[in-house]
Short mmCIF file of C-alpha atoms in Angstrom, two decimals:
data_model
loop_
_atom_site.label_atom_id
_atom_site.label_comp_id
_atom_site.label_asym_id
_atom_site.label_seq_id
_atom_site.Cartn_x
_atom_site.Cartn_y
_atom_site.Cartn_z
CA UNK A 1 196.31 74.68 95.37
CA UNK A 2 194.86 71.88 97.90
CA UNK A 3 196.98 68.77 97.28
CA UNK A 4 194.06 65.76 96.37
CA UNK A 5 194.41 63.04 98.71
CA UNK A 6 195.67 59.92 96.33
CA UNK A 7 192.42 57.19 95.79
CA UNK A 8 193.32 53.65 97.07
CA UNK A 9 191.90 50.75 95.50
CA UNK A 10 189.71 48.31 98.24
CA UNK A 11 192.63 46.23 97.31
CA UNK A 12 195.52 48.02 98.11
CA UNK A 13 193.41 49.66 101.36
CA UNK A 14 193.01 45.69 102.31
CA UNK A 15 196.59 45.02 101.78
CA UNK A 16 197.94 48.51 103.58
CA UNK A 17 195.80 47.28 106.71
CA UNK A 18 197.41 43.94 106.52
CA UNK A 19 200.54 45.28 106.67
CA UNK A 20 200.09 47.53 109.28
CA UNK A 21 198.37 44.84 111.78
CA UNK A 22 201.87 42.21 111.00
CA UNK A 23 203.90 45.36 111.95
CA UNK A 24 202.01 46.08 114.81
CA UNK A 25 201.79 42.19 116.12
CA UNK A 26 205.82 42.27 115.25
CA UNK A 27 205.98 45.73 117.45
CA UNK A 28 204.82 43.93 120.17
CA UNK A 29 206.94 40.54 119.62
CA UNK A 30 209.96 42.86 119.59
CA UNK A 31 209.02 45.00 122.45
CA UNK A 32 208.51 41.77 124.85
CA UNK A 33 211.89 40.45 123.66
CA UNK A 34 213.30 43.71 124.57
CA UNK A 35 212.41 44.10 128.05
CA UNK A 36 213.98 40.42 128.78
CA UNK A 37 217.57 41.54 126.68
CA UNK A 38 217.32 45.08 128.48
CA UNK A 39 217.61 42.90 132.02
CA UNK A 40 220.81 40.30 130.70
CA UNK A 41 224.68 40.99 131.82
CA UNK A 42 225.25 41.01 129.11
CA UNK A 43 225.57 43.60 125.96
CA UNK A 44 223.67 42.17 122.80
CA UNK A 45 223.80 44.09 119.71
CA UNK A 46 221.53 43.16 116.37
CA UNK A 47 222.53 44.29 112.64
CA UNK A 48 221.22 43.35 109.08
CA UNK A 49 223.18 41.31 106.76
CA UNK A 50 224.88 44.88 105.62
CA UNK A 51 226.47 45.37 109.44
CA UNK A 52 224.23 48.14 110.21
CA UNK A 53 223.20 48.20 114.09
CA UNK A 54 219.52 47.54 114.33
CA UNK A 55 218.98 47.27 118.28
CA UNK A 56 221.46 47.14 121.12
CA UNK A 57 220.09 46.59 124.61
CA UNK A 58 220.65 48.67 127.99
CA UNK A 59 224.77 47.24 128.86
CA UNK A 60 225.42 48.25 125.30
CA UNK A 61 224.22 51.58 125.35
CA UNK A 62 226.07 51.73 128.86
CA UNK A 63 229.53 50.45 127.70
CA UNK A 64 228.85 53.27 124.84
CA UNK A 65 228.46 56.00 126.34
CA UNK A 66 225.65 57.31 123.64
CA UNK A 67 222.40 57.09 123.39
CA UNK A 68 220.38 54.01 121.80
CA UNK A 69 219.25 56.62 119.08
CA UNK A 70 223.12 57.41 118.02
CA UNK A 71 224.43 53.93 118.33
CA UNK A 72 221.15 52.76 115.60
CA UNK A 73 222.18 52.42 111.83
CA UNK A 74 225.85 52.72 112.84
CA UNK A 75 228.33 50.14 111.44
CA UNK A 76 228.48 47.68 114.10
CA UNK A 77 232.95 47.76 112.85
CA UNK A 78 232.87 50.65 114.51
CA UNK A 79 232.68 49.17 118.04
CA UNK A 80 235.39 47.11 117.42
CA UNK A 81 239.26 47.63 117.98
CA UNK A 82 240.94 48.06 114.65
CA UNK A 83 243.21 45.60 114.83
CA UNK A 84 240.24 43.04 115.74
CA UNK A 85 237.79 43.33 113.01
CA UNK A 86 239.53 40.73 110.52
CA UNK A 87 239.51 38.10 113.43
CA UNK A 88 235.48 39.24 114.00
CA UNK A 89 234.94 39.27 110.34
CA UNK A 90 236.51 35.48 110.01
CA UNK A 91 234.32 34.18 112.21
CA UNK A 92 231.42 35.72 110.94
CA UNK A 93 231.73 34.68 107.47
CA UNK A 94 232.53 30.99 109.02
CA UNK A 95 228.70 30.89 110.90
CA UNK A 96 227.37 32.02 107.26
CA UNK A 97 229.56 29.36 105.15
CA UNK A 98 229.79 26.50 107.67
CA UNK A 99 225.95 27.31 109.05
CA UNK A 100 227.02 26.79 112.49
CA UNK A 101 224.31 28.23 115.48
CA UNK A 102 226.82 30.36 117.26
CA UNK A 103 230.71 30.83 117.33
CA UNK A 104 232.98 32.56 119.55
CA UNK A 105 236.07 34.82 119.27
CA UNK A 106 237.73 37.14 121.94
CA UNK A 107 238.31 41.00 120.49
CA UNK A 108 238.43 44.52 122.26
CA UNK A 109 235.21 46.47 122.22
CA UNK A 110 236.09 50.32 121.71
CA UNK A 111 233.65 52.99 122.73
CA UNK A 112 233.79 56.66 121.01
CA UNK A 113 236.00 58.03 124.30
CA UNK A 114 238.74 55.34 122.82
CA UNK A 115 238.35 52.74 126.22
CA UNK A 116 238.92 49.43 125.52
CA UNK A 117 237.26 46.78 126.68
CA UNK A 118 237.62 42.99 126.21
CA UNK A 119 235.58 41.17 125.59
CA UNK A 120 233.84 37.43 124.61
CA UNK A 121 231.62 37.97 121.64
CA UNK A 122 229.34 34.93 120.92
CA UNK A 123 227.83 35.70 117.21
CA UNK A 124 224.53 33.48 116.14
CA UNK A 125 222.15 34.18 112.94
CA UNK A 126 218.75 35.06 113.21
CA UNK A 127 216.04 33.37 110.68
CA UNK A 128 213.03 34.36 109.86
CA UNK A 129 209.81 31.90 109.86
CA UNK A 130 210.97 30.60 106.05
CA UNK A 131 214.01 29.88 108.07
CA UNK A 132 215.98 32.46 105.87
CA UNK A 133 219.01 34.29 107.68
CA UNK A 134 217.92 37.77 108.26
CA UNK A 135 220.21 39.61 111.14
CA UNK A 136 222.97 38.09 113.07
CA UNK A 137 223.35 38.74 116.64
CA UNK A 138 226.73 39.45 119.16
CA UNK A 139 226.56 38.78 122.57
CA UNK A 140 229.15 40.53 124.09
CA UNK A 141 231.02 39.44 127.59
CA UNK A 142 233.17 42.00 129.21
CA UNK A 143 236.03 39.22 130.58
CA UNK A 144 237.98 42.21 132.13
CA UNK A 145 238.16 40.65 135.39
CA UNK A 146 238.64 37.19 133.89
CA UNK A 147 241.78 38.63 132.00
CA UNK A 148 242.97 40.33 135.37
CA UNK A 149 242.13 37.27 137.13
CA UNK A 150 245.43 35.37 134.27
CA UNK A 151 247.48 38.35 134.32
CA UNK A 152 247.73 38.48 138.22
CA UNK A 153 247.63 34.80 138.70
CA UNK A 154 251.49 35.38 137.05
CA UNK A 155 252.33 38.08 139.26
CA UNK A 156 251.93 36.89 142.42
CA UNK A 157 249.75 34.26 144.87
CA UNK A 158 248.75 36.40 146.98
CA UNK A 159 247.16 38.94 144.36
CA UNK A 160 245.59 35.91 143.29
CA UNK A 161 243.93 35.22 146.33
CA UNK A 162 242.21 38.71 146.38
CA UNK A 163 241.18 38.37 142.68
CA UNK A 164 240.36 34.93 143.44
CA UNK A 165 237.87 35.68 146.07
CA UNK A 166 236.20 38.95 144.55
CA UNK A 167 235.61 37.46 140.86
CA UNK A 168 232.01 37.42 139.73
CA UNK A 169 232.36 34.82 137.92
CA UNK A 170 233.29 30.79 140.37
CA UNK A 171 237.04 29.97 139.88
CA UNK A 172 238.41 26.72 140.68
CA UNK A 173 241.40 24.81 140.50
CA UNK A 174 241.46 21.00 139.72
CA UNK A 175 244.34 18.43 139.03
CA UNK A 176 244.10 16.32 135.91
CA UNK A 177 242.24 13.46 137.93
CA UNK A 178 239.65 16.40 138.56
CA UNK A 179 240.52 16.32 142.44
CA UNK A 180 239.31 20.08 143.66
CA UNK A 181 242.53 21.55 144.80
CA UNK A 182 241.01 25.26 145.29
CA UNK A 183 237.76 27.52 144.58
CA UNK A 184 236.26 30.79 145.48
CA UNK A 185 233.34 31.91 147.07
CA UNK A 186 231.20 32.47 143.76
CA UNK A 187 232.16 28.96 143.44
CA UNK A 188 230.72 28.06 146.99
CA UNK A 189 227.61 30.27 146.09
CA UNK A 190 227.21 28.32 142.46
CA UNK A 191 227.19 24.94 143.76
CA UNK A 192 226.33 24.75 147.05
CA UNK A 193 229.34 23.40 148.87
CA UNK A 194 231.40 25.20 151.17
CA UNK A 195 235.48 24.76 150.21
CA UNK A 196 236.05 22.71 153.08
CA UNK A 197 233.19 20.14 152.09
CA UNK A 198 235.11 19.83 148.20
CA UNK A 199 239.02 20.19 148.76
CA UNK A 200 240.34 16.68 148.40
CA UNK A 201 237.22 15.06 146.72
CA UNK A 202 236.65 14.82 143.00
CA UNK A 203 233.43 16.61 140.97
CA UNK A 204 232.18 12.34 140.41
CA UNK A 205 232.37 12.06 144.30
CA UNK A 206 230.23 15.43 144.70
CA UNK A 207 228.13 14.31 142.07
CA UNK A 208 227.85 18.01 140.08
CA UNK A 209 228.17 16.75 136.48
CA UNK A 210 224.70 15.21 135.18
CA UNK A 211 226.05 11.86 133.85
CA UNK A 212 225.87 12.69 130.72
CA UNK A 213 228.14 15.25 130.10
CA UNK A 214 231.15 13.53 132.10
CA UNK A 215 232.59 12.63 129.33
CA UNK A 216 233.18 16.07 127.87
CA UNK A 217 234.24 16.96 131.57
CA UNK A 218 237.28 14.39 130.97
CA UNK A 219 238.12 15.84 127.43
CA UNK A 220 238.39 19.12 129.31
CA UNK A 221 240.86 17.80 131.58
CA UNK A 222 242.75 15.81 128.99
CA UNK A 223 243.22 19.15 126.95
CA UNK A 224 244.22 20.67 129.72
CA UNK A 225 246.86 18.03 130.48
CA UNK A 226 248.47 18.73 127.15
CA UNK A 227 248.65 22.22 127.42
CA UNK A 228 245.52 23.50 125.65
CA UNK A 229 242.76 26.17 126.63
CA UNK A 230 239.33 24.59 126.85
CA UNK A 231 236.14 26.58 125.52
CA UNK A 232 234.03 28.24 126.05
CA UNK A 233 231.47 24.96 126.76
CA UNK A 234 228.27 24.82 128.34
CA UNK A 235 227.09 22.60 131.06
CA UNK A 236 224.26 21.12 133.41
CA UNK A 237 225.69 21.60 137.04
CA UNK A 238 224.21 19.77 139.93
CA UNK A 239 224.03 21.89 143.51
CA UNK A 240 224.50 20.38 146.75
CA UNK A 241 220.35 20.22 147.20
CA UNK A 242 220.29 18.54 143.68
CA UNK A 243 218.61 21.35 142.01
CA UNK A 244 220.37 21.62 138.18
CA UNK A 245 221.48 24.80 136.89
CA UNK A 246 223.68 26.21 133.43
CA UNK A 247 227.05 27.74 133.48
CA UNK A 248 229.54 28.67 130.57
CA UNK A 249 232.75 27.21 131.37
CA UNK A 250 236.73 27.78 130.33
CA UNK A 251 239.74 26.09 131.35
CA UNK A 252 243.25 26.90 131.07
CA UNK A 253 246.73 24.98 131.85
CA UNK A 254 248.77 26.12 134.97
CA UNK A 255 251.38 25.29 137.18
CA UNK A 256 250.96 26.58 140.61
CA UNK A 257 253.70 25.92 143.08
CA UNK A 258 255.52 23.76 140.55
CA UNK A 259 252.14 21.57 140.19
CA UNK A 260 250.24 21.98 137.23
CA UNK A 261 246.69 21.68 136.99
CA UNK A 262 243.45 23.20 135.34
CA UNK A 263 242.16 26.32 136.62
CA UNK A 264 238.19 26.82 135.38
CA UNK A 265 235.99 29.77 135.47
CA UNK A 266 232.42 29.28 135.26
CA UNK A 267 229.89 31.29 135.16
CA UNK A 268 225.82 30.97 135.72
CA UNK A 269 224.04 31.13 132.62
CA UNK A 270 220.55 30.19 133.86
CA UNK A 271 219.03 33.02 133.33
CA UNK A 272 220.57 33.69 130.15
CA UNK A 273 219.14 30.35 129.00
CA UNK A 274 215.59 31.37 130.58
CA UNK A 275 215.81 34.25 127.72
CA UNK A 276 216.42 31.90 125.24
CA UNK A 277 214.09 29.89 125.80
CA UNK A 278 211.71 33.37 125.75
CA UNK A 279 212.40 34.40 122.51
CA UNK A 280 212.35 30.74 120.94
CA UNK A 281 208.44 31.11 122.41
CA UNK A 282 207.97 34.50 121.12
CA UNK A 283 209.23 33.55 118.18
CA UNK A 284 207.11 30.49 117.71
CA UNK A 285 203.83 32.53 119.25
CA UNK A 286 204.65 34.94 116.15
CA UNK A 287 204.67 32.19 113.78
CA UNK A 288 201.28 31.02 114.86
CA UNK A 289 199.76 34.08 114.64
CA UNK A 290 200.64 34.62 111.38
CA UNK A 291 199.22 30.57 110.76
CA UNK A 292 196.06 31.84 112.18
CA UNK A 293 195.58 34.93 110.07
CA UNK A 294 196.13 32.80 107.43
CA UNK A 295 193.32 30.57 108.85
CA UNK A 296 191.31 34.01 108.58
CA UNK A 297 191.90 34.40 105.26
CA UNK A 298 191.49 30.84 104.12
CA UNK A 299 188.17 30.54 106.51
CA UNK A 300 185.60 31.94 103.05
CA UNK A 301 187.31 29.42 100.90
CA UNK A 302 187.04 26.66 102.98
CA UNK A 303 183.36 26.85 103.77
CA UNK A 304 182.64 27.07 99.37
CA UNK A 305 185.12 23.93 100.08
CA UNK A 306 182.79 22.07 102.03
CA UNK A 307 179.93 23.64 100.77
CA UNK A 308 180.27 21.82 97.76
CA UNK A 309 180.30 17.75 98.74
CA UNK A 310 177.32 19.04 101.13
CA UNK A 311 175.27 19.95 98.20
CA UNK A 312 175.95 16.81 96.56
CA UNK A 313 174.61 14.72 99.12
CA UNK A 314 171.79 16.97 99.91
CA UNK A 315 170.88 16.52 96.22
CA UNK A 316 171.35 12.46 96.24
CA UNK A 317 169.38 12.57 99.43
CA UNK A 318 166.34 14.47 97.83
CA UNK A 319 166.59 12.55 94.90
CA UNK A 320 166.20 9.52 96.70
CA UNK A 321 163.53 11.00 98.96
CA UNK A 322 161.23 11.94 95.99
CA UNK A 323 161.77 8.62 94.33
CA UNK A 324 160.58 6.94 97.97
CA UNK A 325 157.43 8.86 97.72
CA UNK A 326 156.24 7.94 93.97
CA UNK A 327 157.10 4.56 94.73
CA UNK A 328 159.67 3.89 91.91
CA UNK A 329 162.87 3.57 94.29
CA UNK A 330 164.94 0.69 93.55
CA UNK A 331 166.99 -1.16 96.15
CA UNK A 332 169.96 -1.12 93.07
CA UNK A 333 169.64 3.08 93.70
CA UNK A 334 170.97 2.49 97.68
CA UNK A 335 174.85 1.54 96.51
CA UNK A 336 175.26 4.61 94.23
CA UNK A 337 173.85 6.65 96.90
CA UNK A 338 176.24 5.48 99.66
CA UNK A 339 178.96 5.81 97.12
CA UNK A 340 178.08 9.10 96.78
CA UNK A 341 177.53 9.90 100.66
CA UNK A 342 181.27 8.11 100.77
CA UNK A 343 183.42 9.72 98.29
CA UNK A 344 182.04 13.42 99.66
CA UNK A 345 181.96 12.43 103.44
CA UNK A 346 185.99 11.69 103.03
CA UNK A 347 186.51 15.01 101.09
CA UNK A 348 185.08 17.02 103.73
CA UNK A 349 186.87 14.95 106.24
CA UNK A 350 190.43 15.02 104.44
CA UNK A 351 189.30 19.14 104.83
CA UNK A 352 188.36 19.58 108.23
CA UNK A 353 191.53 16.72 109.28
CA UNK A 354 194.47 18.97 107.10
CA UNK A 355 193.07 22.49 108.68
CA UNK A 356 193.31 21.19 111.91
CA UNK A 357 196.16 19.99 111.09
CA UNK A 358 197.92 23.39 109.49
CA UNK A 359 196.47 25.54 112.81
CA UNK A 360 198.07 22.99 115.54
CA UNK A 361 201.07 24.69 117.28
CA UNK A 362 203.48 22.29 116.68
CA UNK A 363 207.34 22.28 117.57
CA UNK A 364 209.43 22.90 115.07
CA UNK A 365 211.26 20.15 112.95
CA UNK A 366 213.30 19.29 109.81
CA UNK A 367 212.29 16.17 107.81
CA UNK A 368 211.72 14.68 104.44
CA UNK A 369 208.98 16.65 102.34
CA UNK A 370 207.05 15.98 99.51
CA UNK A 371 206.35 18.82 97.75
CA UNK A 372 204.05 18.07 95.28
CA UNK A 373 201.72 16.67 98.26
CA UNK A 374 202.32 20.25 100.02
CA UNK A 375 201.10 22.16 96.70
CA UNK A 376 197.92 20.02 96.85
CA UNK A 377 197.03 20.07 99.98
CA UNK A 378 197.31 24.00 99.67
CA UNK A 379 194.82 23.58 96.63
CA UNK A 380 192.55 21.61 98.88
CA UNK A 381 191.83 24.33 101.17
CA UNK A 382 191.68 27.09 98.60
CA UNK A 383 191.17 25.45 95.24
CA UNK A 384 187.03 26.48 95.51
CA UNK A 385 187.77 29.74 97.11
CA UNK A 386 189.69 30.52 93.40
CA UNK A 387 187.07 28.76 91.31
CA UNK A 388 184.47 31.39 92.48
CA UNK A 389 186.33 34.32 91.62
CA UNK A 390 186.53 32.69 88.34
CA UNK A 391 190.78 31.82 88.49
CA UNK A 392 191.31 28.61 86.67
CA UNK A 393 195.03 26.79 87.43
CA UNK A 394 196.99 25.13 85.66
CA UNK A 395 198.80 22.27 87.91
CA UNK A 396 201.69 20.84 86.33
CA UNK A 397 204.19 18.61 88.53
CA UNK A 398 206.84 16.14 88.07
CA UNK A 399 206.26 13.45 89.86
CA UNK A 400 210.07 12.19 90.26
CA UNK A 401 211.15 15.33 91.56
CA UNK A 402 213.19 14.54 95.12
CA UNK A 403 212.15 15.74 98.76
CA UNK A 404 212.96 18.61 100.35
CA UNK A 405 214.32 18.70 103.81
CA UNK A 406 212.29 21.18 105.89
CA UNK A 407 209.44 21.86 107.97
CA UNK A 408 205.86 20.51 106.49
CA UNK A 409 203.81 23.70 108.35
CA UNK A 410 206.26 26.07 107.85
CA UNK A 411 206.49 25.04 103.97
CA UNK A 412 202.80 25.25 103.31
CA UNK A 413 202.11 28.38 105.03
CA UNK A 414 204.85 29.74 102.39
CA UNK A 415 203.07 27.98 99.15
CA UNK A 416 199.39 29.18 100.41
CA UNK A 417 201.20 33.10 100.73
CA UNK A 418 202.64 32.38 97.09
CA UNK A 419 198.82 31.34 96.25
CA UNK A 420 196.81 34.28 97.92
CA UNK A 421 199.90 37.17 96.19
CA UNK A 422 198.87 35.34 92.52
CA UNK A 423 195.32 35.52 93.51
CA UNK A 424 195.60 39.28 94.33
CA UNK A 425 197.79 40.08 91.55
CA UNK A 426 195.17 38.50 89.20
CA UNK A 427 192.57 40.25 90.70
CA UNK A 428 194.42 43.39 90.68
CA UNK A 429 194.92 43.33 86.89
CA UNK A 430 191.33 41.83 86.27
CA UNK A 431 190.26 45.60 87.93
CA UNK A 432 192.58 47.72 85.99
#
C-alpha cells in the first residue's frame, strides 16, 4: 500500500519554514566564513563540546592527507601525538574553567601516515548569540622551521645564517637594552628597514613600537634577561613609511659568541586579524538578522499596540467634536482631553522609541541589567498582540531581585523568543 503523506498543522508548517530559512541564512554565514579560513596559513579545525570535528579548513585537510569528508565527525584526539593530548586537554579545560578568550600550548600534530608535525595550537571558544559556549576552535601553526631555526642555532653559526635568511617567519637578535644586533630579510621585508639602516640603533630610535605597548616590549626583554621564553604576544608594529601592521611575537634567551641576548621571531598576522575582524561582522550581521525577523514577527502586535491609544484619542476627539456642535462643550472638558491626548501620545511614543531601539545594530557590550525592566519592555511590544488571541499573563516579579551583567539587546531578544515559544505552545494545545 501507498504510504499517506503525514498532515502538518499550519503551525508546525509555520514553524518547519522558520527553521529552514535560520538554517539557510546560517548556510550562508558559514559558507562566507569559510572561504576567508580556506585562504589563512594556517590550519583551523572546529569541534562540539564532545571533541567531534565539525569543519577543518583547506591546510588542515592538506597536513591530513584525507579528505574534508573523512576528517568530519572524527575525534579531533586523534590528530594529536599520544603523548600530547593530556598537555592539549589541560589547557582546554583551563579556557572552559578560567573563561579565558584563547590559550596556547605547543604539541605534535600526527596525520594517519604517522608524520609528525609541530606545531602552535591557539584554542578559543565559540558562543553563540545568548553568549553560550557552543564549539571551541584550534588554530594550528606548523613551527617546523621555527624549531629548526633553535635546533641549528646550537649546531653551528653558519647553519644559522642559512636558516636565518630563508625563515618565513622575521628573526632578529637584540641585546637586553633592545639594541638590534642582527635580523633577516623577512625582517627587512616586515618593517621596512634594510639591516644596515637598524644594526646599532634601538627599536625606540626606529620608532616600530606604537607607544603604548613599549612597556610590554621591556617586560619581554627583562624575561629574557633572566633566562625565560617570552610568548607568544601580539603587537602593533610601525614600518619605516609609518603604516602599522600585527605580528605574533616569541622570544627566547641566547648566548651567541659568549654574548647573550634575545633572539625574536615574529611573524605578520595582519591578515589573520583582517579574518577576525570578518567573522566578528558576520557574526554580528547574523545576530541582526535574526533581531529583524523578530521585528517581522513582532510587526502585527505592535500595530494592535498602537492601535489601541489611537482609538482612544480618536474617541476623546469625536466626543469633543459632537459636544462643540450642540453647543454644550465646557472649557473644564479641554484638561481631561489633553490628559487623555498625553498619557496615549507617550505610550505610543515609549513604543515606537524601544522598537527603534531593539532593531539598531549596536556593538556589543556587557553592563548592569535590570531584568524586570527587560520583561516589560518585552510585554510592551507584544502584550496586545497576546490579548487578541485571547492569552491572559500573569506577571509576577520581585522587585529586589539584583542585576544581571549582560547585554540589554541580546537579553531581550532571548525573553521575547521565551514569549513567542509560550505563545505557540498555548496555541498549539488550544487546537488540539
Amino acid at each position: 500500500m501507498e504510504k499517506k503523506p503525514s498532515y502538518k498543522s499550519p503551525q508546525q508548517q509555520v514553524k518547519d519554514l522558520k527553521a529552514e530559512l535560520a538554517g539557510l541564512r546560517a548556510l550562508a554565514g558559514i559558507e562566507k566564513i569559510a572561504s576567508i579560513l580556506d585562504a589563512m596559513a594556517d590550519g583551523i579545525t572546529i569541534t562540539d563540546l564532545f571533541g567531534k570535528v565539525t569543519y577543518v579548513n583547506k591546510i588542515m585537510v592538506e597536513r591530513m592527507g584525507l579528505a574534508r569528508e573523512v576528517l568530519l565527525g572524527k575525534p579531533a584526539g586523534d590528530f594529536i601525538h599520544e603523548e600530547d593530548r593530556e598537555k592539549v586537554i589541560g589547557c582546554i579545560r583551563e579556557i572552559i574553567s578560567r573563561k579565558i578568550p584563547f590559550k596556547t600550548v605547543q604539541c605534535r600534530s600526527v596525520n594517519p601516515s604517522g608524520e609528525e608535525i609541530p606545531v602552535s595550537m591557539r584554542f578559543s571558544l565559540l558562543h553563540d548569540a545568548q553568549n553560550h559556549p557552543h564549539a571551541m576552535v584550534a588554530v594550528g601553526r606548523d613551527i617546523s622551521e621555527e624549531k629548526k631555526v633553535l635546533d641549528e642555532l646550537k649546531e653551528s653559526e653558519e647553519r644559522l645564517r642559512i636558516l636565518f635568511d630563508a625563515a618565513p617567519d622575521g628573526i632578529f637578535l637584540l641585546d637586553f637594552k633592545g639594541v638590534f644586533q642582527d635580523m633577516n630579510r623577512t625582517s627587512e621585508d616586515l618593517i621596512g628597514y634594510g639591516k644596515e639602516e637598524v644594526i646599532g640603533r634601538d627599536f625606540l630610535e626606529l620608532n616600530l613600537v606604537s607607544p603604548e605597548e613599549i612597556p610590554r616590549v621591556f617586560q619581554h626583554l627583562a624575561r629574557s634577561a633572566t633566562g625565560e621564553p617570552g610568548g607568544p604576544e601580539e603587537f602593533t608594529l610601525i614600518r619605516k613609511d609609518g603604516e602599522k601592521f600585527f605580528v605574533e611575537v616569541r622570544t627566547y634567551p641566547v648566548t651567541l659568541d659568549g654574548k647573550k641576548g634575545v633572539l625574536g621571531i615574529a611573524r605578520d598576522i595582519s591578515l589573520r586579524k583582517l579574518a577576525d575582524e570578518r567573522l566578528r561582522d558576520t557574526q554580528a550581521q547574523l545576530v541582526q538578522a535574526a533581531k529583524l525577523a523578530a521585528i517581522g514577527e513582532l510587526a502585527a502586535g505592535v500595530a494592535h499596540e498602537l492601535n489601541q491609544p489611537l482609538t482612544v484619542m480618536r474617541m476623546s476627539a469625536q466626543l469633543a467634536l459632537r459636544k462643540s456642535q450642540k453647543g454644550t462643550s465646557d472649557a473644564g472638558d479641554l484638561p481631561e482631553l489633553g490628559d487623555v491626548v498625553d498619557k496615549n501620545t507617550r505610550r505610543m511614543m515609549n513604543i515606537i522609541n524601544h522598537l527603534r531601539q531593539f532593531s539598531r545594530q549596536s556593538e556589543k557590550v556587557s553592563v548592569p541589567v535590570d531584568m524586570n525592566r527587560v520583561i516589560e519592555e518585552c510585554f510592551l511590544m507584544v502584550g496586545e498582540q497576546l490579548r487578541l488571541r485571547n492569552i491572559t499573563v500573569e506577571k509576577t516579579l520581585s522587585p529586589d531581585i539584583p542585576q544581571v551583567k549582560g547585554d540589554p539587546n541580546e537579553l531581550e531578544q532571548v525573553v521575547l523568543n521565551l514569549i513567542g515559544n509560550a505563545r505557540d505552545a498555548v496555541e498549539l494545545r488550544i487546537a488540539e
